[in-house]
mmCIF file of C-alpha atoms in Angstrom:
data_model
loop_
_atom_site.group_PDB
_atom_site.id
_atom_site.type_symbol
_atom_site.label_atom_id
_atom_site.label_comp_id
_atom_site.label_asym_id
_atom_site.label_seq_id
_atom_site.Cartn_x
_atom_site.Cartn_y
_atom_site.Cartn_z
ATOM 1 C CA MET A 10 -5.327 -9.418 -5.756
ATOM 2 C CA THR A 11 -6.858 -8.432 -2.433
ATOM 3 C CA GLY A 12 -8.444 -10.244 0.450
ATOM 4 C CA TYR A 13 -7.057 -12.251 3.309
ATOM 5 C CA ARG A 14 -6.760 -15.546 1.419
ATOM 6 C CA ALA A 15 -4.964 -13.857 -1.462
ATOM 7 C CA THR A 16 -2.547 -12.238 0.987
ATOM 8 C CA ILE A 17 -1.805 -15.580 2.639
ATOM 9 C CA ALA A 18 -1.339 -17.170 -0.805
ATOM 10 C CA GLN A 19 1.306 -14.556 -1.620
ATOM 11 C CA LEU A 20 3.155 -15.373 1.594
ATOM 12 C CA VAL A 21 3.037 -19.136 0.975
ATOM 13 C CA GLU A 22 4.791 -18.695 -2.379
ATOM 14 C CA ILE A 23 7.860 -17.147 -0.721
ATOM 15 C CA ASP A 24 10.803 -19.234 0.428
ATOM 16 C CA ALA A 25 11.194 -19.522 4.216
ATOM 17 C CA ALA A 26 14.772 -18.215 4.079
ATOM 18 C CA GLU A 27 13.598 -15.095 2.236
ATOM 19 C CA ILE A 28 10.871 -14.534 4.815
ATOM 20 C CA GLN A 29 13.355 -14.690 7.683
ATOM 21 C CA ALA A 30 15.853 -12.454 5.889
ATOM 22 C CA THR A 31 13.456 -9.727 4.762
ATOM 23 C CA LYS A 32 10.591 -9.667 7.279
ATOM 24 C CA ASP A 33 12.011 -6.612 9.073
ATOM 25 C CA VAL A 34 13.261 -4.781 5.958
ATOM 26 C CA SER A 35 10.959 -1.830 5.369
ATOM 27 C CA GLY A 36 9.356 -1.941 1.929
ATOM 28 C CA SER A 37 10.248 -5.567 1.215
ATOM 29 C CA ARG A 38 7.568 -7.780 -0.251
ATOM 30 C CA VAL A 39 7.465 -9.934 2.889
ATOM 31 C CA ASN A 40 7.240 -6.904 5.180
ATOM 32 C CA ILE A 41 4.322 -5.503 3.180
ATOM 33 C CA ILE A 42 2.464 -8.822 3.253
ATOM 34 C CA LEU A 43 2.975 -9.089 7.013
ATOM 35 C CA ARG A 44 1.712 -5.507 7.421
ATOM 36 C CA LYS A 45 -1.421 -6.465 5.468
ATOM 37 C CA ILE A 46 -2.032 -9.438 7.751
ATOM 38 C CA ARG A 47 -1.573 -7.243 10.846
ATOM 39 C CA ARG A 48 -4.045 -4.688 9.425
ATOM 40 C CA TYR A 49 -6.594 -7.449 8.801
ATOM 41 C CA ASN A 50 -6.222 -8.759 12.360
ATOM 42 C CA GLN A 51 -6.511 -5.231 13.798
ATOM 43 C CA ALA A 52 -9.716 -4.683 11.819
ATOM 44 C CA GLN A 53 -11.183 -7.938 13.148
ATOM 45 C CA ASP A 54 -10.370 -6.872 16.693
ATOM 46 C CA ALA A 55 -11.933 -3.430 16.154
ATOM 47 C CA ALA A 56 -15.125 -4.646 14.439
ATOM 48 C CA PRO A 57 -17.110 -5.321 17.642
ATOM 49 C CA LYS A 58 -16.583 -1.686 18.666
ATOM 50 C CA PHE A 59 -18.704 -0.776 15.628
ATOM 51 C CA GLY A 60 -21.416 -3.246 16.608
ATOM 52 C CA LEU A 61 -20.528 -5.819 13.952
ATOM 53 C CA LEU A 62 -21.065 -9.549 14.446
ATOM 54 C CA GLY A 63 -20.361 -12.710 12.439
ATOM 55 C CA VAL A 64 -20.006 -12.144 8.719
ATOM 56 C CA GLY A 65 -20.001 -8.397 9.300
ATOM 57 C CA ILE A 66 -16.639 -8.714 11.024
ATOM 58 C CA ILE A 67 -15.151 -10.577 8.056
ATOM 59 C CA SER A 68 -16.587 -8.071 5.593
ATOM 60 C CA PHE A 69 -15.297 -5.142 7.643
ATOM 61 C CA ALA A 70 -11.813 -6.676 7.898
ATOM 62 C CA ASP A 71 -11.720 -7.459 4.162
ATOM 63 C CA SER A 72 -12.765 -3.887 3.394
ATOM 64 C CA ARG A 73 -10.023 -2.463 5.614
ATOM 65 C CA LEU A 74 -7.484 -4.823 4.038
ATOM 66 C CA ALA A 75 -8.533 -3.761 0.531
ATOM 67 C CA LYS A 76 -8.221 -0.066 1.392
ATOM 68 C CA PHE A 77 -4.805 -0.636 2.974
ATOM 69 C CA SER A 78 -3.673 -2.664 -0.055
ATOM 70 C CA GLN A 79 -4.728 0.105 -2.441
ATOM 71 C CA ARG A 80 -2.907 2.691 -0.378
ATOM 72 C CA ILE A 81 0.390 0.807 -0.264
ATOM 73 C CA GLU A 82 0.175 -0.728 -3.764
ATOM 74 C CA PRO A 83 2.611 1.831 -5.232
ATOM 75 C CA LEU A 84 5.176 0.662 -2.656
ATOM 76 C CA VAL A 85 5.150 -2.935 -3.911
ATOM 77 C CA GLY A 86 8.014 -3.567 -6.280
ATOM 78 C CA THR A 87 10.100 -0.593 -5.133
ATOM 79 C CA GLU A 88 12.239 -2.687 -2.796
ATOM 80 C CA GLN A 89 15.946 -2.621 -3.395
#
């Protein structure tokens, strides 16, 4: 499951207490989801530098999010 909406949906399913407790724990599910959201937002901010407008920005950000998700996918589930 990739994409910004899918990432937000994963975060919504988590209890608020768990989010507060594990948001700064490296490798935790919450930390990884928050990293994905930050990567998406960074890609949206960088898109105009590449001359992208409108839907191009969304597509660029989704592409960056998908690549980041694939790269860190092996990390998901290894939290202790």
